Short mmCIF file of N, CA and C in Angstrom, two decimals:
data_model
loop_
_atom_site.label_atom_id
_atom_site.label_comp_id
_atom_site.label_asym_id
_atom_site.label_seq_id
_atom_site.Cartn_x
_atom_site.Cartn_y
_atom_site.Cartn_z
N MET A 624 62.50 14.75 -52.08
CA MET A 624 63.53 14.00 -51.39
C MET A 624 63.56 12.57 -51.93
N PRO A 625 64.72 12.09 -52.38
CA PRO A 625 64.80 10.72 -52.90
C PRO A 625 64.53 9.70 -51.79
N HIS A 626 64.08 8.55 -52.22
CA HIS A 626 63.84 7.45 -51.29
C HIS A 626 65.15 7.11 -50.59
N PRO A 627 65.14 6.87 -49.25
CA PRO A 627 66.39 6.62 -48.53
C PRO A 627 67.16 5.40 -49.01
N LEU A 628 66.48 4.44 -49.63
CA LEU A 628 67.18 3.24 -50.10
C LEU A 628 67.59 3.35 -51.56
N ALA A 629 67.19 4.43 -52.24
CA ALA A 629 67.56 4.59 -53.64
C ALA A 629 69.05 4.86 -53.75
N PRO A 630 69.69 4.25 -54.75
CA PRO A 630 71.12 4.52 -54.92
C PRO A 630 71.32 5.97 -55.33
N PRO A 631 72.47 6.54 -54.98
CA PRO A 631 72.72 7.93 -55.40
C PRO A 631 72.82 7.99 -56.92
N TRP A 632 72.42 9.11 -57.50
CA TRP A 632 72.51 9.23 -58.94
C TRP A 632 73.96 9.48 -59.34
N PRO A 633 74.33 9.05 -60.54
CA PRO A 633 75.69 9.28 -61.00
C PRO A 633 75.94 10.76 -61.22
N ARG A 634 77.00 11.27 -60.69
CA ARG A 634 77.32 12.69 -60.86
C ARG A 634 78.33 12.85 -61.98
N PRO A 635 78.37 14.05 -62.60
CA PRO A 635 79.32 14.26 -63.71
C PRO A 635 80.72 13.83 -63.32
N PRO A 636 81.46 13.22 -64.23
CA PRO A 636 81.17 13.07 -65.65
C PRO A 636 80.36 11.82 -65.99
N HIS A 637 79.93 11.05 -65.01
CA HIS A 637 79.12 9.87 -65.28
C HIS A 637 77.74 10.31 -65.75
N CYS A 638 77.14 9.55 -66.65
CA CYS A 638 75.86 9.92 -67.22
C CYS A 638 74.70 9.28 -66.47
N VAL A 639 73.67 10.08 -66.28
CA VAL A 639 72.44 9.62 -65.64
C VAL A 639 71.52 9.12 -66.75
N PRO A 640 70.99 7.91 -66.63
CA PRO A 640 70.01 7.44 -67.61
C PRO A 640 68.76 8.34 -67.57
N ALA A 641 68.12 8.50 -68.71
CA ALA A 641 66.92 9.34 -68.78
C ALA A 641 65.87 8.91 -67.75
N ALA A 642 65.72 7.62 -67.55
CA ALA A 642 64.71 7.11 -66.62
C ALA A 642 64.99 7.49 -65.17
N TRP A 643 66.20 7.92 -64.86
CA TRP A 643 66.57 8.28 -63.49
C TRP A 643 66.49 9.77 -63.22
N LEU A 644 66.10 10.57 -64.18
CA LEU A 644 66.13 12.02 -63.99
C LEU A 644 65.13 12.52 -62.96
N ASP A 645 64.25 11.64 -62.50
CA ASP A 645 63.34 12.04 -61.42
C ASP A 645 64.01 11.89 -60.04
N ARG A 646 65.18 11.29 -59.98
CA ARG A 646 65.85 11.04 -58.69
C ARG A 646 66.62 12.24 -58.14
N PRO A 647 67.48 12.90 -58.93
CA PRO A 647 68.21 14.04 -58.37
C PRO A 647 67.25 15.21 -58.09
N PRO A 648 67.56 16.04 -57.13
CA PRO A 648 66.71 17.19 -56.84
C PRO A 648 66.80 18.24 -57.95
N ALA A 649 65.78 19.06 -58.06
CA ALA A 649 65.81 20.17 -59.02
C ALA A 649 67.04 21.02 -58.70
N GLY A 650 67.70 21.47 -59.75
CA GLY A 650 68.90 22.27 -59.58
C GLY A 650 70.18 21.46 -59.52
N ALA A 651 70.07 20.14 -59.42
CA ALA A 651 71.26 19.28 -59.38
C ALA A 651 71.99 19.35 -60.71
N ARG A 652 73.30 19.27 -60.66
CA ARG A 652 74.12 19.25 -61.87
C ARG A 652 74.32 17.79 -62.26
N VAL A 653 73.88 17.44 -63.47
CA VAL A 653 73.97 16.06 -63.94
C VAL A 653 74.49 16.05 -65.37
N THR A 654 74.91 14.87 -65.81
CA THR A 654 75.33 14.66 -67.19
C THR A 654 74.46 13.57 -67.79
N VAL A 655 74.02 13.80 -69.02
CA VAL A 655 73.24 12.81 -69.76
C VAL A 655 73.90 12.61 -71.11
N ALA A 656 73.55 11.52 -71.78
CA ALA A 656 74.06 11.27 -73.13
C ALA A 656 72.99 10.55 -73.91
N GLY A 657 72.95 10.82 -75.21
CA GLY A 657 71.98 10.14 -76.04
C GLY A 657 72.04 10.57 -77.48
N LEU A 658 71.27 9.86 -78.29
CA LEU A 658 71.13 10.21 -79.70
C LEU A 658 70.27 11.45 -79.83
N VAL A 659 70.63 12.34 -80.74
CA VAL A 659 69.82 13.52 -81.00
C VAL A 659 68.64 13.09 -81.87
N ILE A 660 67.43 13.22 -81.34
CA ILE A 660 66.26 12.84 -82.14
C ILE A 660 65.47 14.06 -82.59
N LEU A 661 65.77 15.23 -82.01
CA LEU A 661 65.04 16.44 -82.41
C LEU A 661 65.84 17.68 -82.02
N ARG A 662 65.86 18.65 -82.94
CA ARG A 662 66.39 19.98 -82.65
C ARG A 662 65.32 20.96 -83.07
N GLN A 663 64.98 21.88 -82.18
CA GLN A 663 63.99 22.90 -82.51
C GLN A 663 64.55 24.27 -82.16
N ARG A 664 64.31 25.22 -83.06
CA ARG A 664 64.70 26.60 -82.79
C ARG A 664 63.52 27.49 -83.17
N PRO A 665 62.50 27.51 -82.32
CA PRO A 665 61.31 28.29 -82.64
C PRO A 665 61.65 29.78 -82.73
N GLY A 666 61.03 30.45 -83.69
CA GLY A 666 61.26 31.87 -83.85
C GLY A 666 60.83 32.68 -82.64
N SER A 667 59.87 32.16 -81.90
CA SER A 667 59.36 32.88 -80.73
C SER A 667 60.17 32.61 -79.46
N ALA A 668 61.22 31.80 -79.55
CA ALA A 668 61.95 31.38 -78.35
C ALA A 668 63.14 32.28 -78.02
N GLY A 669 63.33 33.36 -78.77
CA GLY A 669 64.41 34.29 -78.45
C GLY A 669 65.80 33.69 -78.53
N GLY A 670 66.06 32.85 -79.52
CA GLY A 670 67.39 32.28 -79.69
C GLY A 670 67.64 31.01 -78.91
N VAL A 671 66.65 30.52 -78.19
CA VAL A 671 66.80 29.28 -77.43
C VAL A 671 66.61 28.10 -78.38
N ILE A 672 67.43 27.07 -78.18
CA ILE A 672 67.30 25.84 -78.97
C ILE A 672 66.90 24.72 -78.03
N PHE A 673 65.95 23.92 -78.47
CA PHE A 673 65.50 22.76 -77.71
C PHE A 673 66.03 21.53 -78.41
N VAL A 674 66.73 20.69 -77.66
CA VAL A 674 67.30 19.45 -78.20
C VAL A 674 66.71 18.29 -77.40
N THR A 675 66.26 17.27 -78.10
CA THR A 675 65.77 16.07 -77.43
C THR A 675 66.75 14.94 -77.69
N LEU A 676 67.24 14.35 -76.59
CA LEU A 676 68.15 13.22 -76.67
C LEU A 676 67.40 11.96 -76.25
N GLU A 677 67.82 10.83 -76.81
CA GLU A 677 67.21 9.56 -76.43
C GLU A 677 68.31 8.57 -76.08
N ASP A 678 68.15 7.91 -74.92
CA ASP A 678 69.03 6.80 -74.59
C ASP A 678 68.17 5.55 -74.50
N GLU A 679 68.73 4.46 -74.01
CA GLU A 679 67.99 3.19 -73.99
C GLU A 679 66.86 3.19 -72.97
N THR A 680 66.76 4.23 -72.11
CA THR A 680 65.73 4.25 -71.07
C THR A 680 64.65 5.31 -71.30
N GLY A 681 64.85 6.21 -72.28
CA GLY A 681 63.85 7.25 -72.51
C GLY A 681 64.46 8.49 -73.15
N VAL A 682 63.76 9.62 -72.99
CA VAL A 682 64.20 10.86 -73.63
C VAL A 682 64.53 11.92 -72.59
N VAL A 683 65.39 12.86 -73.01
CA VAL A 683 65.81 13.97 -72.18
C VAL A 683 65.59 15.25 -72.98
N ASN A 684 64.89 16.21 -72.38
CA ASN A 684 64.69 17.51 -73.01
C ASN A 684 65.78 18.45 -72.54
N VAL A 685 66.55 18.99 -73.50
CA VAL A 685 67.67 19.88 -73.19
C VAL A 685 67.35 21.27 -73.71
N ILE A 686 67.58 22.27 -72.87
CA ILE A 686 67.43 23.67 -73.27
C ILE A 686 68.82 24.25 -73.45
N VAL A 687 69.07 24.81 -74.64
CA VAL A 687 70.36 25.42 -74.94
C VAL A 687 70.13 26.93 -75.10
N TRP A 688 70.59 27.69 -74.12
CA TRP A 688 70.47 29.14 -74.20
C TRP A 688 71.43 29.67 -75.25
N ARG A 689 71.16 30.85 -75.76
CA ARG A 689 71.95 31.45 -76.85
C ARG A 689 73.45 31.45 -76.56
N LYS A 690 73.83 31.83 -75.34
CA LYS A 690 75.26 31.89 -74.98
C LYS A 690 75.91 30.50 -75.09
N MET A 691 75.19 29.48 -74.65
CA MET A 691 75.72 28.11 -74.74
C MET A 691 75.75 27.64 -76.19
N TYR A 692 74.75 28.04 -76.97
CA TYR A 692 74.72 27.68 -78.39
C TYR A 692 75.95 28.26 -79.10
N GLU A 693 76.26 29.54 -78.81
CA GLU A 693 77.41 30.16 -79.45
C GLU A 693 78.71 29.45 -79.07
N ARG A 694 78.79 29.00 -77.84
CA ARG A 694 80.00 28.33 -77.36
C ARG A 694 80.16 26.92 -77.92
N PHE A 695 79.04 26.20 -78.06
CA PHE A 695 79.07 24.79 -78.48
C PHE A 695 78.33 24.58 -79.80
N ARG A 696 78.38 25.58 -80.66
CA ARG A 696 77.58 25.60 -81.89
C ARG A 696 77.79 24.34 -82.75
N ARG A 697 79.04 23.98 -82.99
CA ARG A 697 79.31 22.83 -83.86
C ARG A 697 78.66 21.55 -83.32
N ALA A 698 78.79 21.31 -82.03
CA ALA A 698 78.19 20.10 -81.44
C ALA A 698 76.67 20.14 -81.54
N VAL A 699 76.08 21.30 -81.26
CA VAL A 699 74.61 21.41 -81.29
C VAL A 699 74.09 21.18 -82.71
N ILE A 700 74.76 21.74 -83.70
CA ILE A 700 74.29 21.64 -85.08
C ILE A 700 74.58 20.27 -85.70
N ALA A 701 75.80 19.77 -85.50
CA ALA A 701 76.23 18.58 -86.24
C ALA A 701 76.20 17.28 -85.46
N GLY A 702 76.14 17.35 -84.14
CA GLY A 702 76.22 16.13 -83.33
C GLY A 702 75.05 15.20 -83.54
N ARG A 703 75.36 13.92 -83.74
CA ARG A 703 74.31 12.90 -83.82
C ARG A 703 74.09 12.24 -82.46
N MET A 704 75.16 12.26 -81.64
CA MET A 704 75.07 11.76 -80.27
C MET A 704 75.82 12.77 -79.39
N LEU A 705 75.16 13.22 -78.33
CA LEU A 705 75.72 14.26 -77.47
C LEU A 705 75.79 13.82 -76.03
N ARG A 706 76.78 14.38 -75.32
CA ARG A 706 76.83 14.29 -73.86
C ARG A 706 76.66 15.72 -73.37
N VAL A 707 75.67 15.92 -72.49
CA VAL A 707 75.34 17.26 -72.02
C VAL A 707 75.37 17.28 -70.49
N THR A 708 76.07 18.26 -69.96
CA THR A 708 76.09 18.49 -68.51
C THR A 708 75.36 19.80 -68.25
N GLY A 709 74.53 19.79 -67.23
CA GLY A 709 73.79 21.00 -66.91
C GLY A 709 72.99 20.83 -65.63
N ARG A 710 72.09 21.79 -65.40
CA ARG A 710 71.26 21.81 -64.19
C ARG A 710 69.84 21.35 -64.53
N LEU A 711 69.29 20.51 -63.64
CA LEU A 711 67.93 20.05 -63.82
C LEU A 711 66.94 21.15 -63.45
N GLN A 712 65.93 21.29 -64.28
CA GLN A 712 64.85 22.23 -63.99
C GLN A 712 63.54 21.45 -64.10
N ARG A 713 62.67 21.65 -63.12
CA ARG A 713 61.35 21.00 -63.16
C ARG A 713 60.28 22.08 -63.10
N GLU A 714 59.37 22.01 -64.07
CA GLU A 714 58.24 22.94 -64.12
C GLU A 714 57.02 22.21 -64.60
N ALA A 715 55.94 22.31 -63.86
CA ALA A 715 54.66 21.72 -64.23
C ALA A 715 54.80 20.24 -64.61
N GLY A 716 55.61 19.51 -63.84
CA GLY A 716 55.77 18.08 -64.07
C GLY A 716 56.69 17.70 -65.21
N VAL A 717 57.34 18.69 -65.83
CA VAL A 717 58.25 18.42 -66.94
C VAL A 717 59.68 18.71 -66.48
N THR A 718 60.59 17.79 -66.78
CA THR A 718 62.00 17.96 -66.42
C THR A 718 62.79 18.34 -67.66
N HIS A 719 63.59 19.40 -67.51
CA HIS A 719 64.49 19.85 -68.58
C HIS A 719 65.90 19.89 -68.02
N LEU A 720 66.86 19.81 -68.90
CA LEU A 720 68.25 20.01 -68.53
C LEU A 720 68.72 21.31 -69.17
N LEU A 721 69.16 22.25 -68.35
CA LEU A 721 69.68 23.52 -68.84
C LEU A 721 71.16 23.32 -69.14
N ALA A 722 71.51 23.28 -70.42
CA ALA A 722 72.85 22.91 -70.86
C ALA A 722 73.91 23.90 -70.40
N GLU A 723 75.01 23.35 -69.88
CA GLU A 723 76.19 24.13 -69.50
C GLU A 723 77.41 23.71 -70.32
N VAL A 724 77.51 22.41 -70.62
CA VAL A 724 78.60 21.86 -71.44
C VAL A 724 77.97 20.86 -72.41
N ILE A 725 78.30 20.99 -73.69
CA ILE A 725 77.76 20.11 -74.72
C ILE A 725 78.92 19.50 -75.49
N GLU A 726 78.97 18.18 -75.52
CA GLU A 726 80.06 17.48 -76.20
C GLU A 726 79.49 16.59 -77.29
N ASP A 727 80.09 16.66 -78.47
CA ASP A 727 79.71 15.78 -79.56
C ASP A 727 80.46 14.47 -79.38
N ILE A 728 79.73 13.42 -79.07
CA ILE A 728 80.35 12.10 -78.89
C ILE A 728 79.93 11.15 -80.02
N SER A 729 79.57 11.73 -81.16
CA SER A 729 79.13 10.93 -82.31
C SER A 729 80.12 9.85 -82.72
N PRO A 730 81.45 10.09 -82.62
CA PRO A 730 82.38 9.01 -83.00
C PRO A 730 82.16 7.73 -82.19
N MET A 731 81.55 7.82 -81.03
CA MET A 731 81.29 6.61 -80.23
C MET A 731 80.21 5.75 -80.86
N LEU A 732 79.43 6.29 -81.78
CA LEU A 732 78.38 5.50 -82.42
C LEU A 732 78.96 4.28 -83.13
N ASP A 733 80.12 4.45 -83.77
CA ASP A 733 80.75 3.33 -84.46
C ASP A 733 81.10 2.20 -83.51
N SER A 734 81.48 2.54 -82.28
CA SER A 734 81.85 1.49 -81.32
C SER A 734 80.63 0.71 -80.85
N LEU A 735 79.44 1.28 -80.99
CA LEU A 735 78.24 0.54 -80.61
C LEU A 735 78.06 -0.69 -81.50
N LEU A 736 78.52 -0.59 -82.73
CA LEU A 736 78.42 -1.72 -83.66
C LEU A 736 79.37 -2.85 -83.27
N ASP A 737 80.40 -2.51 -82.51
CA ASP A 737 81.38 -3.51 -82.09
C ASP A 737 80.91 -4.32 -80.89
N GLU A 738 79.83 -3.88 -80.22
CA GLU A 738 79.34 -4.59 -79.05
C GLU A 738 78.87 -5.98 -79.45
N PRO A 739 79.19 -7.00 -78.64
CA PRO A 739 78.72 -8.35 -78.97
C PRO A 739 77.20 -8.43 -78.85
N LEU A 740 76.62 -9.33 -79.63
CA LEU A 740 75.19 -9.54 -79.55
C LEU A 740 74.81 -10.08 -78.19
N SER A 741 73.57 -9.93 -77.84
CA SER A 741 73.07 -10.39 -76.54
C SER A 741 73.48 -11.85 -76.29
N GLN A 742 73.86 -12.12 -75.06
CA GLN A 742 74.26 -13.49 -74.69
C GLN A 742 73.09 -14.47 -74.80
N GLY A 743 71.86 -13.92 -74.79
CA GLY A 743 70.68 -14.78 -74.85
C GLY A 743 70.41 -15.33 -76.25
N ALA A 744 71.07 -14.78 -77.25
CA ALA A 744 70.83 -15.25 -78.62
C ALA A 744 71.43 -16.65 -78.79
N SER A 745 70.67 -17.52 -79.40
CA SER A 745 71.20 -18.87 -79.61
C SER A 745 71.71 -18.99 -81.04
N SER A 746 72.69 -19.80 -81.20
CA SER A 746 73.25 -20.00 -82.55
C SER A 746 72.80 -21.35 -83.07
N GLY A 747 71.72 -21.32 -83.78
CA GLY A 747 71.29 -22.34 -84.49
C GLY A 747 70.66 -23.55 -84.34
#
């Protein structure tokens, strides 16, 4: 049960920061976004793909079942930055997101370069 004073977590289509994934209850449907830092397809996993995303607050472990992989194959294979909506699963202290919708948002990477530098930077 979340702390009574904790703000509610952002629900889809808003993205939950990785650091907040301990707030929603197991089974909650959430959306996350981040850079793809790892893709694994172990031979022993029966067609399951594990994708690790990273945002500015931490990492998110995403499980992509075969059916979802077939549906969102291009995004899973080629995406450098993904937005994933799915259900939270917690087992043995580890949180995973079971992917239901996978979107390649890599074109947004270019807009990150357009962000102004931190206001705290001094000029000279």
